[in-house]
Short mmCIF file of N, CA and C in Angstrom, two decimals:
data_model
loop_
_atom_site.label_atom_id
_atom_site.label_comp_id
_atom_site.label_asym_id
_atom_site.label_seq_id
_atom_site.Cartn_x
_atom_site.Cartn_y
_atom_site.Cartn_z
N MET A 1 -43.18 -4.50 5.07
CA MET A 1 -42.11 -4.43 6.03
C MET A 1 -40.82 -4.95 5.39
N GLU A 2 -39.78 -4.15 5.53
CA GLU A 2 -38.50 -4.49 4.94
C GLU A 2 -37.71 -5.39 5.88
N VAL A 3 -37.08 -6.40 5.29
CA VAL A 3 -36.26 -7.34 6.06
C VAL A 3 -34.92 -6.67 6.34
N SER A 4 -34.42 -6.81 7.57
CA SER A 4 -33.16 -6.17 7.94
C SER A 4 -31.97 -6.87 7.26
N ASP A 5 -30.90 -6.13 7.14
CA ASP A 5 -29.68 -6.69 6.57
C ASP A 5 -29.17 -7.87 7.40
N GLU A 6 -29.30 -7.74 8.71
CA GLU A 6 -28.82 -8.78 9.59
C GLU A 6 -29.58 -10.09 9.36
N THR A 7 -30.90 -9.99 9.19
CA THR A 7 -31.73 -11.17 8.93
C THR A 7 -31.36 -11.77 7.58
N LEU A 8 -31.19 -10.90 6.58
CA LEU A 8 -30.79 -11.39 5.25
C LEU A 8 -29.41 -12.06 5.30
N ALA A 9 -28.49 -11.49 6.07
CA ALA A 9 -27.16 -12.07 6.18
C ALA A 9 -27.22 -13.46 6.80
N GLN A 10 -28.05 -13.63 7.84
CA GLN A 10 -28.20 -14.95 8.46
C GLN A 10 -28.79 -15.95 7.47
N ALA A 11 -29.80 -15.51 6.72
CA ALA A 11 -30.43 -16.38 5.73
C ALA A 11 -29.44 -16.73 4.62
N ALA A 12 -28.66 -15.75 4.16
CA ALA A 12 -27.68 -15.99 3.11
C ALA A 12 -26.60 -16.95 3.61
N ALA A 13 -26.21 -16.81 4.87
CA ALA A 13 -25.22 -17.72 5.45
C ALA A 13 -25.75 -19.14 5.48
N ASP A 14 -27.07 -19.29 5.60
CA ASP A 14 -27.69 -20.61 5.60
C ASP A 14 -27.96 -21.13 4.19
N GLY A 15 -27.53 -20.37 3.17
CA GLY A 15 -27.65 -20.84 1.79
C GLY A 15 -28.79 -20.24 0.99
N ASP A 16 -29.47 -19.23 1.52
CA ASP A 16 -30.59 -18.61 0.80
C ASP A 16 -30.04 -17.67 -0.28
N ALA A 17 -30.12 -18.11 -1.54
CA ALA A 17 -29.57 -17.35 -2.66
C ALA A 17 -30.31 -16.03 -2.86
N ALA A 18 -31.61 -16.03 -2.63
CA ALA A 18 -32.39 -14.79 -2.80
C ALA A 18 -31.97 -13.75 -1.77
N ALA A 19 -31.71 -14.19 -0.54
CA ALA A 19 -31.26 -13.27 0.51
C ALA A 19 -29.89 -12.71 0.14
N PHE A 20 -29.01 -13.56 -0.36
CA PHE A 20 -27.68 -13.11 -0.76
C PHE A 20 -27.78 -12.09 -1.90
N SER A 21 -28.63 -12.38 -2.86
CA SER A 21 -28.83 -11.49 -4.00
C SER A 21 -29.35 -10.12 -3.54
N LEU A 22 -30.29 -10.13 -2.61
CA LEU A 22 -30.84 -8.88 -2.10
C LEU A 22 -29.79 -8.08 -1.33
N LEU A 23 -28.94 -8.78 -0.55
CA LEU A 23 -27.85 -8.09 0.16
C LEU A 23 -26.90 -7.42 -0.83
N LEU A 24 -26.54 -8.13 -1.89
CA LEU A 24 -25.65 -7.54 -2.90
C LEU A 24 -26.31 -6.36 -3.59
N GLU A 25 -27.59 -6.51 -3.88
CA GLU A 25 -28.33 -5.42 -4.53
C GLU A 25 -28.30 -4.17 -3.65
N ARG A 26 -28.47 -4.36 -2.35
CA ARG A 26 -28.50 -3.23 -1.42
C ARG A 26 -27.12 -2.61 -1.23
N HIS A 27 -26.07 -3.43 -1.24
CA HIS A 27 -24.78 -2.94 -0.77
C HIS A 27 -23.65 -2.94 -1.79
N TYR A 28 -23.93 -3.35 -3.02
CA TYR A 28 -22.85 -3.41 -4.02
C TYR A 28 -22.22 -2.03 -4.24
N ASP A 29 -23.05 -1.02 -4.40
CA ASP A 29 -22.51 0.33 -4.64
C ASP A 29 -21.66 0.81 -3.47
N THR A 30 -22.11 0.49 -2.25
CA THR A 30 -21.34 0.85 -1.05
C THR A 30 -20.00 0.14 -1.05
N LEU A 31 -20.03 -1.16 -1.38
CA LEU A 31 -18.79 -1.94 -1.47
C LEU A 31 -17.82 -1.28 -2.46
N PHE A 32 -18.35 -0.98 -3.63
CA PHE A 32 -17.50 -0.41 -4.67
C PHE A 32 -16.94 0.95 -4.26
N ARG A 33 -17.78 1.81 -3.69
CA ARG A 33 -17.32 3.14 -3.28
C ARG A 33 -16.18 3.04 -2.27
N LEU A 34 -16.35 2.18 -1.28
CA LEU A 34 -15.30 2.02 -0.28
C LEU A 34 -14.05 1.43 -0.92
N ALA A 35 -14.21 0.45 -1.77
CA ALA A 35 -13.06 -0.14 -2.45
C ALA A 35 -12.33 0.90 -3.29
N PHE A 36 -13.11 1.77 -3.94
CA PHE A 36 -12.49 2.82 -4.76
C PHE A 36 -11.72 3.80 -3.88
N ARG A 37 -12.29 4.16 -2.76
CA ARG A 37 -11.59 5.09 -1.85
C ARG A 37 -10.31 4.46 -1.30
N LEU A 38 -10.36 3.15 -1.04
CA LEU A 38 -9.20 2.47 -0.49
C LEU A 38 -8.09 2.26 -1.52
N THR A 39 -8.48 1.98 -2.76
CA THR A 39 -7.48 1.68 -3.79
C THR A 39 -7.08 2.90 -4.60
N GLY A 40 -8.02 3.83 -4.79
CA GLY A 40 -7.74 5.03 -5.56
C GLY A 40 -7.76 4.83 -7.06
N ALA A 41 -8.14 3.64 -7.51
CA ALA A 41 -8.16 3.38 -8.96
C ALA A 41 -9.39 2.53 -9.29
N ARG A 42 -10.08 2.92 -10.33
CA ARG A 42 -11.33 2.24 -10.70
C ARG A 42 -11.12 0.76 -10.98
N ASP A 43 -10.10 0.43 -11.78
CA ASP A 43 -9.89 -0.98 -12.14
C ASP A 43 -9.56 -1.82 -10.91
N GLN A 44 -8.75 -1.27 -10.01
CA GLN A 44 -8.43 -2.01 -8.78
C GLN A 44 -9.65 -2.15 -7.88
N ALA A 45 -10.47 -1.10 -7.83
CA ALA A 45 -11.69 -1.16 -7.02
C ALA A 45 -12.66 -2.20 -7.59
N GLU A 46 -12.76 -2.26 -8.91
CA GLU A 46 -13.63 -3.26 -9.52
C GLU A 46 -13.14 -4.67 -9.20
N ASP A 47 -11.84 -4.88 -9.32
CA ASP A 47 -11.27 -6.20 -9.01
C ASP A 47 -11.50 -6.56 -7.54
N LEU A 48 -11.23 -5.61 -6.66
CA LEU A 48 -11.41 -5.87 -5.23
C LEU A 48 -12.87 -6.17 -4.91
N THR A 49 -13.79 -5.41 -5.48
CA THR A 49 -15.21 -5.62 -5.24
C THR A 49 -15.64 -7.00 -5.73
N GLN A 50 -15.17 -7.38 -6.90
CA GLN A 50 -15.52 -8.69 -7.44
C GLN A 50 -14.95 -9.80 -6.57
N ASP A 51 -13.72 -9.63 -6.10
CA ASP A 51 -13.12 -10.63 -5.21
C ASP A 51 -13.94 -10.77 -3.93
N ILE A 52 -14.38 -9.65 -3.38
CA ILE A 52 -15.18 -9.67 -2.15
C ILE A 52 -16.51 -10.37 -2.41
N CYS A 53 -17.16 -10.03 -3.52
CA CYS A 53 -18.45 -10.65 -3.84
C CYS A 53 -18.31 -12.16 -4.01
N ALA A 54 -17.21 -12.59 -4.60
CA ALA A 54 -16.98 -14.02 -4.79
C ALA A 54 -16.74 -14.73 -3.46
N ALA A 55 -16.08 -14.05 -2.52
CA ALA A 55 -15.76 -14.66 -1.23
C ALA A 55 -16.86 -14.47 -0.19
N LEU A 56 -17.78 -13.56 -0.45
CA LEU A 56 -18.78 -13.19 0.54
C LEU A 56 -19.66 -14.36 1.01
N PRO A 57 -20.11 -15.26 0.14
CA PRO A 57 -20.94 -16.36 0.66
C PRO A 57 -20.24 -17.15 1.78
N ALA A 58 -18.96 -17.42 1.62
CA ALA A 58 -18.24 -18.16 2.66
C ALA A 58 -18.01 -17.29 3.89
N LYS A 59 -17.76 -16.01 3.68
CA LYS A 59 -17.49 -15.10 4.79
C LYS A 59 -18.74 -14.86 5.65
N LEU A 60 -19.91 -14.96 5.03
CA LEU A 60 -21.15 -14.72 5.79
C LEU A 60 -21.31 -15.68 6.96
N ALA A 61 -20.68 -16.83 6.89
CA ALA A 61 -20.75 -17.78 8.00
C ALA A 61 -20.12 -17.19 9.26
N SER A 62 -19.20 -16.22 9.09
CA SER A 62 -18.56 -15.61 10.26
C SER A 62 -19.34 -14.42 10.79
N PHE A 63 -20.42 -14.03 10.11
CA PHE A 63 -21.22 -12.91 10.59
C PHE A 63 -22.05 -13.38 11.78
N ARG A 64 -21.85 -12.74 12.94
CA ARG A 64 -22.52 -13.16 14.18
C ARG A 64 -23.71 -12.27 14.53
N GLY A 65 -23.83 -11.14 13.89
CA GLY A 65 -24.95 -10.26 14.19
C GLY A 65 -24.74 -9.38 15.40
N THR A 66 -23.53 -9.37 15.95
CA THR A 66 -23.27 -8.52 17.11
C THR A 66 -23.05 -7.07 16.71
N ALA A 67 -22.76 -6.83 15.45
CA ALA A 67 -22.61 -5.47 14.92
C ALA A 67 -23.57 -5.33 13.75
N ARG A 68 -23.77 -4.10 13.33
CA ARG A 68 -24.61 -3.90 12.14
C ARG A 68 -23.94 -4.59 10.96
N PHE A 69 -24.74 -5.05 10.03
CA PHE A 69 -24.22 -5.74 8.86
C PHE A 69 -23.28 -4.82 8.07
N THR A 70 -23.64 -3.57 7.93
CA THR A 70 -22.80 -2.65 7.15
C THR A 70 -21.43 -2.46 7.81
N THR A 71 -21.39 -2.42 9.13
CA THR A 71 -20.12 -2.30 9.85
C THR A 71 -19.26 -3.52 9.57
N TRP A 72 -19.89 -4.70 9.67
CA TRP A 72 -19.18 -5.95 9.38
C TRP A 72 -18.69 -5.96 7.94
N LEU A 73 -19.52 -5.54 7.00
CA LEU A 73 -19.18 -5.54 5.58
C LEU A 73 -18.01 -4.58 5.30
N TRP A 74 -18.02 -3.43 5.94
CA TRP A 74 -16.91 -2.50 5.76
C TRP A 74 -15.60 -3.13 6.22
N ARG A 75 -15.67 -3.85 7.34
CA ARG A 75 -14.47 -4.52 7.86
C ARG A 75 -13.98 -5.56 6.85
N VAL A 76 -14.91 -6.27 6.20
CA VAL A 76 -14.54 -7.25 5.17
C VAL A 76 -13.80 -6.56 4.03
N VAL A 77 -14.31 -5.40 3.61
CA VAL A 77 -13.68 -4.65 2.50
C VAL A 77 -12.28 -4.18 2.91
N VAL A 78 -12.18 -3.60 4.10
CA VAL A 78 -10.88 -3.11 4.56
C VAL A 78 -9.89 -4.27 4.67
N ASN A 79 -10.31 -5.39 5.24
CA ASN A 79 -9.41 -6.55 5.37
C ASN A 79 -9.01 -7.10 4.00
N ALA A 80 -9.95 -7.15 3.06
CA ALA A 80 -9.64 -7.64 1.71
C ALA A 80 -8.63 -6.72 1.04
N ASN A 81 -8.76 -5.43 1.27
CA ASN A 81 -7.80 -4.49 0.69
C ASN A 81 -6.42 -4.65 1.33
N HIS A 82 -6.39 -4.87 2.65
CA HIS A 82 -5.11 -5.11 3.32
C HIS A 82 -4.45 -6.36 2.76
N ASP A 83 -5.24 -7.41 2.56
CA ASP A 83 -4.71 -8.65 1.98
C ASP A 83 -4.15 -8.40 0.58
N ARG A 84 -4.87 -7.61 -0.20
CA ARG A 84 -4.43 -7.28 -1.57
C ARG A 84 -3.09 -6.54 -1.52
N ARG A 85 -2.97 -5.58 -0.61
CA ARG A 85 -1.72 -4.83 -0.47
C ARG A 85 -0.56 -5.74 -0.06
N ARG A 86 -0.83 -6.65 0.89
CA ARG A 86 0.22 -7.58 1.31
C ARG A 86 0.68 -8.46 0.15
N ARG A 87 -0.28 -8.96 -0.65
CA ARG A 87 0.08 -9.79 -1.81
C ARG A 87 0.91 -8.98 -2.80
N GLN A 88 0.51 -7.73 -3.03
CA GLN A 88 1.27 -6.88 -3.96
C GLN A 88 2.68 -6.62 -3.44
N ALA A 89 2.80 -6.38 -2.15
CA ALA A 89 4.12 -6.13 -1.56
C ALA A 89 4.99 -7.37 -1.67
N THR A 90 4.40 -8.53 -1.44
CA THR A 90 5.15 -9.78 -1.55
C THR A 90 5.61 -9.99 -2.99
N ARG A 91 4.70 -9.79 -3.94
CA ARG A 91 5.07 -9.92 -5.36
C ARG A 91 6.15 -8.93 -5.72
N SER A 92 6.03 -7.73 -5.21
CA SER A 92 7.02 -6.70 -5.51
C SER A 92 8.40 -7.08 -4.96
N ARG A 93 8.43 -7.61 -3.73
CA ARG A 93 9.70 -8.03 -3.14
C ARG A 93 10.30 -9.16 -3.94
N HIS A 94 9.46 -10.11 -4.36
CA HIS A 94 9.97 -11.25 -5.13
C HIS A 94 10.42 -10.82 -6.52
N ALA A 95 9.78 -9.82 -7.07
CA ALA A 95 10.11 -9.36 -8.42
C ALA A 95 11.24 -8.35 -8.42
N ASP A 96 11.58 -7.82 -7.24
CA ASP A 96 12.59 -6.78 -7.16
C ASP A 96 13.90 -7.28 -7.76
N GLY A 97 14.43 -6.52 -8.67
CA GLY A 97 15.69 -6.88 -9.31
C GLY A 97 15.50 -7.62 -10.62
N TRP A 98 14.35 -8.28 -10.80
CA TRP A 98 14.14 -9.02 -12.04
C TRP A 98 14.03 -8.09 -13.23
N GLY A 99 13.49 -6.89 -13.03
CA GLY A 99 13.39 -5.95 -14.14
C GLY A 99 14.76 -5.56 -14.64
N ASP A 100 15.68 -5.26 -13.71
CA ASP A 100 17.05 -4.93 -14.10
C ASP A 100 17.73 -6.12 -14.76
N TRP A 101 17.50 -7.30 -14.19
CA TRP A 101 18.09 -8.50 -14.75
C TRP A 101 17.61 -8.71 -16.18
N GLU A 102 16.31 -8.53 -16.41
CA GLU A 102 15.74 -8.71 -17.74
C GLU A 102 16.30 -7.67 -18.72
N LYS A 103 16.41 -6.42 -18.29
CA LYS A 103 16.99 -5.39 -19.15
C LYS A 103 18.42 -5.75 -19.53
N ASN A 104 19.19 -6.19 -18.55
CA ASN A 104 20.59 -6.57 -18.81
C ASN A 104 20.66 -7.78 -19.74
N ARG A 105 19.76 -8.73 -19.54
CA ARG A 105 19.74 -9.92 -20.38
C ARG A 105 19.42 -9.54 -21.83
N ARG A 106 18.44 -8.68 -21.99
CA ARG A 106 18.07 -8.24 -23.35
C ARG A 106 19.20 -7.44 -24.00
N ALA A 107 19.84 -6.59 -23.22
CA ALA A 107 20.96 -5.81 -23.76
C ALA A 107 22.09 -6.75 -24.18
N ALA A 108 22.37 -7.75 -23.36
CA ALA A 108 23.43 -8.72 -23.71
C ALA A 108 23.04 -9.50 -24.96
N ASN A 109 21.78 -9.88 -25.05
CA ASN A 109 21.32 -10.59 -26.25
C ASN A 109 21.43 -9.71 -27.49
N ASP A 110 21.08 -8.43 -27.34
CA ASP A 110 21.19 -7.49 -28.46
C ASP A 110 22.64 -7.34 -28.89
N GLU A 111 23.54 -7.20 -27.91
CA GLU A 111 24.97 -7.07 -28.22
C GLU A 111 25.49 -8.31 -28.92
N GLN A 112 25.06 -9.47 -28.41
CA GLN A 112 25.51 -10.72 -29.02
C GLN A 112 24.96 -10.84 -30.44
N ALA A 113 23.71 -10.47 -30.64
CA ALA A 113 23.11 -10.53 -31.98
C ALA A 113 23.84 -9.59 -32.93
N GLU A 114 24.20 -8.39 -32.45
CA GLU A 114 24.96 -7.45 -33.28
C GLU A 114 26.32 -8.02 -33.64
N ALA A 115 26.97 -8.65 -32.65
CA ALA A 115 28.29 -9.23 -32.91
C ALA A 115 28.20 -10.37 -33.92
N VAL A 116 27.18 -11.20 -33.79
CA VAL A 116 26.99 -12.31 -34.73
C VAL A 116 26.69 -11.76 -36.13
N ASP A 117 25.84 -10.73 -36.20
CA ASP A 117 25.53 -10.12 -37.49
C ASP A 117 26.80 -9.53 -38.12
N TRP A 118 27.61 -8.85 -37.31
CA TRP A 118 28.83 -8.26 -37.83
C TRP A 118 29.76 -9.36 -38.32
N LEU A 119 29.91 -10.42 -37.54
CA LEU A 119 30.81 -11.52 -37.91
C LEU A 119 30.33 -12.19 -39.20
N THR A 120 29.03 -12.39 -39.31
CA THR A 120 28.48 -13.01 -40.52
C THR A 120 28.80 -12.15 -41.74
N GLN A 121 28.60 -10.85 -41.61
CA GLN A 121 28.90 -9.92 -42.71
C GLN A 121 30.41 -9.92 -43.01
N ALA A 122 31.21 -9.85 -41.97
CA ALA A 122 32.66 -9.76 -42.15
C ALA A 122 33.22 -11.04 -42.76
N MET A 123 32.66 -12.17 -42.41
CA MET A 123 33.15 -13.44 -42.96
C MET A 123 32.96 -13.50 -44.47
N ARG A 124 31.99 -12.78 -45.00
CA ARG A 124 31.79 -12.76 -46.45
C ARG A 124 32.96 -12.11 -47.18
N ALA A 125 33.68 -11.26 -46.47
CA ALA A 125 34.83 -10.58 -47.08
C ALA A 125 36.09 -11.44 -47.04
N LEU A 126 36.06 -12.56 -46.31
CA LEU A 126 37.24 -13.43 -46.21
C LEU A 126 37.36 -14.29 -47.47
N PRO A 127 38.59 -14.66 -47.80
CA PRO A 127 38.76 -15.65 -48.88
C PRO A 127 38.05 -16.95 -48.50
N ASP A 128 37.61 -17.71 -49.49
CA ASP A 128 36.81 -18.91 -49.25
C ASP A 128 37.49 -19.89 -48.29
N ASP A 129 38.79 -20.13 -48.47
CA ASP A 129 39.46 -21.12 -47.62
C ASP A 129 39.49 -20.68 -46.16
N LEU A 130 39.71 -19.39 -45.91
CA LEU A 130 39.70 -18.89 -44.53
C LEU A 130 38.29 -18.93 -43.95
N ARG A 131 37.30 -18.54 -44.75
CA ARG A 131 35.90 -18.55 -44.29
C ARG A 131 35.46 -19.97 -43.94
N ASP A 132 35.78 -20.96 -44.79
CA ASP A 132 35.38 -22.34 -44.52
C ASP A 132 36.01 -22.85 -43.23
N THR A 133 37.28 -22.58 -43.05
CA THR A 133 38.00 -23.03 -41.86
C THR A 133 37.43 -22.37 -40.60
N LEU A 134 37.24 -21.05 -40.67
CA LEU A 134 36.70 -20.32 -39.51
C LEU A 134 35.28 -20.79 -39.18
N ALA A 135 34.46 -21.02 -40.19
CA ALA A 135 33.09 -21.48 -39.96
C ALA A 135 33.08 -22.81 -39.21
N LEU A 136 33.95 -23.73 -39.61
CA LEU A 136 34.00 -25.02 -38.92
C LEU A 136 34.43 -24.86 -37.46
N VAL A 137 35.46 -24.06 -37.23
CA VAL A 137 35.96 -23.88 -35.86
C VAL A 137 34.92 -23.14 -35.00
N LEU A 138 34.23 -22.16 -35.59
CA LEU A 138 33.19 -21.45 -34.84
C LEU A 138 32.01 -22.36 -34.51
N ASP A 139 31.81 -23.38 -35.33
CA ASP A 139 30.73 -24.35 -35.05
C ASP A 139 31.23 -25.48 -34.16
N ASP A 140 32.33 -25.22 -33.43
CA ASP A 140 32.88 -26.12 -32.42
C ASP A 140 33.60 -27.34 -32.96
N ALA A 141 34.02 -27.30 -34.21
CA ALA A 141 34.87 -28.37 -34.72
C ALA A 141 36.27 -28.15 -34.16
N THR A 142 36.93 -29.21 -33.75
CA THR A 142 38.31 -29.08 -33.31
C THR A 142 39.19 -28.85 -34.53
N HIS A 143 40.41 -28.43 -34.29
CA HIS A 143 41.33 -28.23 -35.41
C HIS A 143 41.54 -29.55 -36.15
N ALA A 144 41.60 -30.65 -35.40
CA ALA A 144 41.78 -31.96 -36.03
C ALA A 144 40.58 -32.31 -36.91
N GLN A 145 39.38 -32.05 -36.40
CA GLN A 145 38.17 -32.33 -37.19
C GLN A 145 38.11 -31.45 -38.42
N ALA A 146 38.42 -30.17 -38.27
CA ALA A 146 38.41 -29.26 -39.41
C ALA A 146 39.44 -29.70 -40.45
N ALA A 147 40.63 -30.12 -40.00
CA ALA A 147 41.67 -30.59 -40.92
C ALA A 147 41.19 -31.80 -41.69
N ASP A 148 40.53 -32.71 -41.00
CA ASP A 148 40.02 -33.91 -41.66
C ASP A 148 38.95 -33.56 -42.68
N ILE A 149 38.04 -32.68 -42.32
CA ILE A 149 36.95 -32.28 -43.22
C ILE A 149 37.49 -31.55 -44.45
N LEU A 150 38.45 -30.66 -44.24
CA LEU A 150 38.98 -29.84 -45.34
C LEU A 150 40.16 -30.53 -46.07
N ASN A 151 40.56 -31.69 -45.55
CA ASN A 151 41.65 -32.46 -46.14
C ASN A 151 42.95 -31.65 -46.18
N ILE A 152 43.23 -31.02 -45.02
CA ILE A 152 44.47 -30.26 -44.83
C ILE A 152 45.07 -30.65 -43.50
N SER A 153 46.25 -30.14 -43.18
CA SER A 153 46.88 -30.47 -41.90
C SER A 153 46.32 -29.57 -40.79
N GLU A 154 46.50 -30.03 -39.55
CA GLU A 154 46.07 -29.22 -38.40
C GLU A 154 46.82 -27.90 -38.35
N GLY A 155 48.07 -27.93 -38.72
CA GLY A 155 48.87 -26.70 -38.74
C GLY A 155 48.29 -25.68 -39.72
N THR A 156 47.79 -26.17 -40.85
CA THR A 156 47.18 -25.27 -41.83
C THR A 156 45.90 -24.68 -41.27
N VAL A 157 45.14 -25.49 -40.54
CA VAL A 157 43.91 -24.98 -39.90
C VAL A 157 44.28 -23.86 -38.94
N SER A 158 45.28 -24.08 -38.12
CA SER A 158 45.70 -23.05 -37.16
C SER A 158 46.15 -21.79 -37.88
N TRP A 159 46.93 -21.95 -38.97
CA TRP A 159 47.39 -20.79 -39.73
C TRP A 159 46.20 -20.03 -40.33
N ARG A 160 45.22 -20.78 -40.90
CA ARG A 160 44.04 -20.13 -41.51
C ARG A 160 43.24 -19.36 -40.46
N ILE A 161 43.10 -19.92 -39.29
CA ILE A 161 42.37 -19.23 -38.21
C ILE A 161 43.11 -17.95 -37.85
N SER A 162 44.43 -18.03 -37.75
CA SER A 162 45.22 -16.84 -37.45
C SER A 162 45.05 -15.79 -38.53
N GLU A 163 45.09 -16.19 -39.78
CA GLU A 163 44.91 -15.25 -40.89
C GLU A 163 43.50 -14.65 -40.89
N ALA A 164 42.50 -15.48 -40.61
CA ALA A 164 41.12 -14.99 -40.57
C ALA A 164 40.97 -13.93 -39.47
N LYS A 165 41.58 -14.17 -38.32
CA LYS A 165 41.53 -13.20 -37.23
C LYS A 165 42.18 -11.88 -37.62
N LYS A 166 43.31 -11.96 -38.33
CA LYS A 166 43.99 -10.74 -38.79
C LYS A 166 43.06 -9.95 -39.72
N HIS A 167 42.44 -10.65 -40.68
CA HIS A 167 41.53 -9.99 -41.61
C HIS A 167 40.36 -9.33 -40.85
N LEU A 168 39.79 -10.06 -39.90
CA LEU A 168 38.64 -9.54 -39.15
C LEU A 168 39.03 -8.33 -38.30
N ARG A 169 40.23 -8.39 -37.69
CA ARG A 169 40.71 -7.23 -36.91
C ARG A 169 40.87 -6.01 -37.80
N THR A 170 41.41 -6.24 -39.00
CA THR A 170 41.61 -5.13 -39.95
C THR A 170 40.25 -4.54 -40.35
N LEU A 171 39.28 -5.40 -40.66
CA LEU A 171 37.93 -4.92 -41.02
C LEU A 171 37.32 -4.13 -39.86
N HIS A 172 37.46 -4.64 -38.67
CA HIS A 172 36.89 -3.98 -37.49
C HIS A 172 37.53 -2.61 -37.27
N ALA A 173 38.84 -2.55 -37.43
CA ALA A 173 39.56 -1.28 -37.26
C ALA A 173 39.13 -0.27 -38.33
N GLN A 174 38.92 -0.74 -39.55
CA GLN A 174 38.48 0.15 -40.62
C GLN A 174 37.08 0.70 -40.32
N GLU A 175 36.21 -0.14 -39.79
CA GLU A 175 34.86 0.31 -39.46
C GLU A 175 34.87 1.30 -38.31
N ASP A 176 35.77 1.10 -37.35
CA ASP A 176 35.86 2.02 -36.21
C ASP A 176 36.33 3.40 -36.65
N GLN A 177 37.10 3.48 -37.73
CA GLN A 177 37.59 4.77 -38.21
C GLN A 177 36.49 5.54 -38.95
N ILE A 178 35.50 4.85 -39.40
CA ILE A 178 34.43 5.49 -40.18
C ILE A 178 33.46 6.24 -39.32
#
């Protein structure tokens, strides 16, 4: 004589591991098929089925036996899928816009990296005194600090920066013509 699903569910709810194992053996394929139909994707159905199996021991405590076990189990699958959809929708709402933000951030980083690469290359074409002065100022040295380090006047630092900018503008204009 075969034990009914309802009897096995009551026993499993009371902690009978063998009863729980037999219920899963009987209904795992049904769980998976329904999950697959609800999700439309094998990987999602596998995940959903595994989530249900992991939660099923605790959920069995809510099984009252007023409906067939399979009817109750189908409701568990449908509810688990609804919960999954709600979580995905919430994640999607929270993530909305972050993809564009990340693309813009990467594009800005790429532009900045290109500008730094260009400046590094262009500075090699500057005379040594202009390159040294510009390097210090670009590294956030004040004109007074750069003057002290280079043992020149602040006015000379300002003039060198102006000359370096002229050279860089000329190089940039020449590259734009190419």
